[in-house]
Structures are given as C-alpha cells and as structure tokens.
C-alpha cells in the first residue's frame, strides 16, 4: 500500500504540515514511521484528514469537529 509523507499529505489536502502533525499529536491518527522515523500516512489517514479539513473549512465549531472525529475514529477502527 502506498504511503505518503507529511509534506505530501499537506500538499494533497492543502493543509499546513503543522496542521497535519497537530492531528497526529491529538491522537486522531497514528501514522507509521519509516526507517528514518518520519511519519508515513496511509489512504485511510488521508480520508480522515480530508474529513477534518472539510469540517474546519465549513466553519464547524472545533468542539463539534472533535466530536465527529472521535466518532469516526471509533467506527473505522
């Protein structure tokens, strides 16, 4: 399965790299790390981040975004 670096994910989703890393720090996604210890995201991670970005772009309150992401995380494992 193809994996994506933080900068690739940021470019694909038009997010800043720091925003991508903030979702990792919050524990919403847990990307793999390669042999150089850099984050490697899979397609599921991209879908999750795209959902988060869409909610934030739609001006959904952050508290609600957190609730939606927590629910999504429980559903997709």
XYZ file of N, CA and C in Angstrom, residues 1-76:
228
model
N 0.843 -1.178 0.000
C 0.000 0.000 0.000
C 0.887 1.239 0.000
N 0.507 2.219 -0.787
C 1.273 3.463 -0.884
C 1.179 4.240 0.416
N 2.276 4.829 0.788
C 2.281 5.716 1.951
C 2.707 7.105 1.502
N 2.325 8.079 2.291
C 2.548 9.482 1.967
C 3.281 10.161 3.117
N 4.198 11.059 2.791
C 4.910 11.829 3.814
C 4.029 12.969 4.307
N 4.448 13.597 5.368
C 3.707 14.740 5.908
C 3.568 15.840 4.857
N 4.643 16.139 4.153
C 4.577 17.211 3.150
C 3.679 16.823 1.976
N 3.674 15.540 1.597
C 2.768 15.103 0.522
C 1.312 15.231 0.947
N 1.016 14.817 2.166
C -0.348 14.927 2.686
C -0.771 16.390 2.733
N 0.104 17.241 3.232
C -0.200 18.675 3.319
C -0.486 19.241 1.932
N 0.289 18.850 0.958
C 0.102 19.337 -0.406
C -1.201 18.814 -1.015
N -1.471 17.527 -0.863
C -2.677 16.915 -1.424
C -3.931 17.563 -0.852
N -3.934 17.800 0.456
C -5.132 18.302 1.137
C -5.143 19.812 1.330
N -4.098 20.468 0.852
C -3.991 21.918 1.015
C -4.088 22.313 2.495
N -3.314 21.624 3.302
C -3.186 21.903 4.728
C -1.729 22.246 5.015
N -1.501 22.889 6.112
C -0.113 23.104 6.513
C 0.415 21.822 7.144
N 1.716 21.620 7.065
C 2.328 20.450 7.699
C 2.101 20.469 9.204
N 2.091 21.652 9.784
C 1.868 21.741 11.232
C 0.446 21.313 11.597
N -0.518 21.609 10.742
C -1.906 21.178 10.992
C -1.991 19.652 10.921
N -1.326 19.065 9.949
C -1.306 17.604 9.823
C -0.700 16.993 11.085
N 0.440 17.522 11.504
C 1.092 16.998 12.711
C 0.243 17.214 13.959
N -0.566 18.272 13.995
C -1.410 18.524 15.171
C -2.458 17.419 15.331
N -2.978 16.894 14.221
C -3.922 15.788 14.309
C -3.224 14.520 14.814
N -1.979 14.346 14.448
C -1.203 13.198 14.942
C -0.983 13.349 16.447
N -0.553 14.543 16.868
C -0.316 14.780 18.304
C -1.583 14.582 19.123
N -2.737 14.954 18.548
C -4.006 14.808 19.254
C -4.445 13.351 19.349
N -3.783 12.482 18.585
C -4.085 11.062 18.663
C -5.193 10.592 17.733
N -5.647 11.460 16.836
C -6.728 11.068 15.930
C -6.258 10.106 14.856
N -5.027 10.235 14.458
C -4.439 9.284 13.521
C -3.080 8.870 14.061
N -2.705 7.658 13.738
C -1.421 7.133 14.202
C -0.690 6.583 12.982
N 0.001 7.465 12.276
C 0.708 7.006 11.079
C 1.911 6.144 11.446
N 2.326 5.355 10.482
C 3.534 4.546 10.652
C 4.747 5.465 10.590
N 5.879 4.928 10.949
C 7.140 5.649 10.781
C 8.058 4.784 9.936
N 8.793 5.426 9.037
C 9.723 4.661 8.200
C 11.045 4.485 8.942
N 12.037 3.909 8.246
C 13.324 3.642 8.906
C 14.060 4.917 9.319
N 13.685 6.058 8.762
C 14.280 7.338 9.183
C 13.413 8.046 10.223
N 12.393 7.333 10.706
C 11.491 7.819 11.762
C 10.564 8.953 11.299
N 10.422 9.149 9.987
C 9.481 10.162 9.510
C 8.093 9.548 9.394
N 7.076 10.371 9.573
C 5.691 9.908 9.527
C 5.325 9.461 8.116
N 4.590 8.352 8.032
C 4.116 7.817 6.767
C 2.619 7.554 6.904
N 1.828 8.271 6.118
C 0.375 8.203 6.195
C -0.166 7.250 5.136
N -1.238 6.524 5.475
C -1.884 5.652 4.500
C -3.152 6.335 3.970
N -3.830 5.650 3.067
C -5.014 6.238 2.434
C -6.108 6.538 3.460
N -6.282 5.665 4.450
C -7.285 5.893 5.488
C -6.986 7.187 6.254
N -5.707 7.421 6.530
C -5.304 8.653 7.213
C -5.684 9.873 6.384
N -5.472 9.786 5.060
C -5.822 10.892 4.174
C -7.320 11.171 4.201
N -8.133 10.117 4.184
C -9.583 10.297 4.247
C -10.000 10.966 5.550
N -9.386 10.548 6.631
C -9.690 11.131 7.931
C -9.336 12.623 7.940
N -8.157 12.947 7.454
C -7.713 14.339 7.427
C -8.561 15.180 6.472
N -8.998 14.587 5.369
C -9.859 15.314 4.431
C -11.195 15.650 5.095
N -11.722 14.711 5.860
C -12.967 14.958 6.595
C -12.778 16.092 7.592
N -11.692 16.048 8.336
C -11.408 17.100 9.315
C -11.277 18.454 8.639
N -10.557 18.503 7.539
C -10.369 19.757 6.814
C -11.696 20.306 6.314
N -12.543 19.413 5.771
C -13.849 19.844 5.275
C -14.702 20.457 6.370
N -14.669 19.851 7.532
C -15.438 20.387 8.655
C -14.900 21.747 9.097
N -13.594 21.854 9.187
C -12.991 23.130 9.600
C -13.245 24.214 8.555
N -13.151 23.848 7.267
C -13.416 24.817 6.194
C -14.865 25.278 6.194
N -15.773 24.400 6.640
C -17.197 24.735 6.697
C -17.545 25.525 7.960
N -16.517 25.902 8.707
C -16.684 26.701 9.923
C -17.460 25.966 11.019
N -17.363 24.634 11.014
C -17.946 23.849 12.096
C -17.114 24.129 13.342
N -17.767 24.398 14.473
C -17.011 24.684 15.697
C -16.040 23.547 16.045
N -14.879 23.914 16.540
C -13.828 22.950 16.842
C -14.328 21.856 17.775
N -15.120 22.212 18.760
C -15.651 21.220 19.696
C -16.462 20.158 18.947
N -17.270 20.586 17.991
C -18.065 19.656 17.200
C -17.170 18.818 16.283
N -16.148 19.433 15.714
C -15.200 18.698 14.866
C -14.549 17.577 15.678
N -14.157 17.873 16.893
C -13.538 16.872 17.765
C -14.515 15.724 18.022
N -15.786 16.044 18.254
C -16.789 15.007 18.485
C -16.959 14.123 17.249
N -17.040 14.746 16.084
C -17.209 13.997 14.844
C -15.995 13.105 14.588
N -14.814 13.652 14.770
C -13.589 12.874 14.536
C -13.474 11.714 15.513
N -13.849 11.932 16.759
C -13.815 10.850 17.749
C -14.789 9.738 17.360
N -15.968 10.120 16.920
C -16.953 9.135 16.475
C -16.466 8.386 15.245
N -15.893 9.104 14.300
C -15.368 8.489 13.089
C -14.247 7.507 13.420
N -13.388 7.899 14.334
C -12.270 7.038 14.714
C -12.785 5.734 15.310
N -13.837 5.799 16.126
C -14.405 4.589 16.741
C -15.005 3.684 15.663
N -15.628 4.281 14.668
C -16.299 3.491 13.628
C -15.348 2.801 12.671
N -14.260 3.485 12.314
C -13.351 2.897 11.311
C -12.179 2.180 11.950
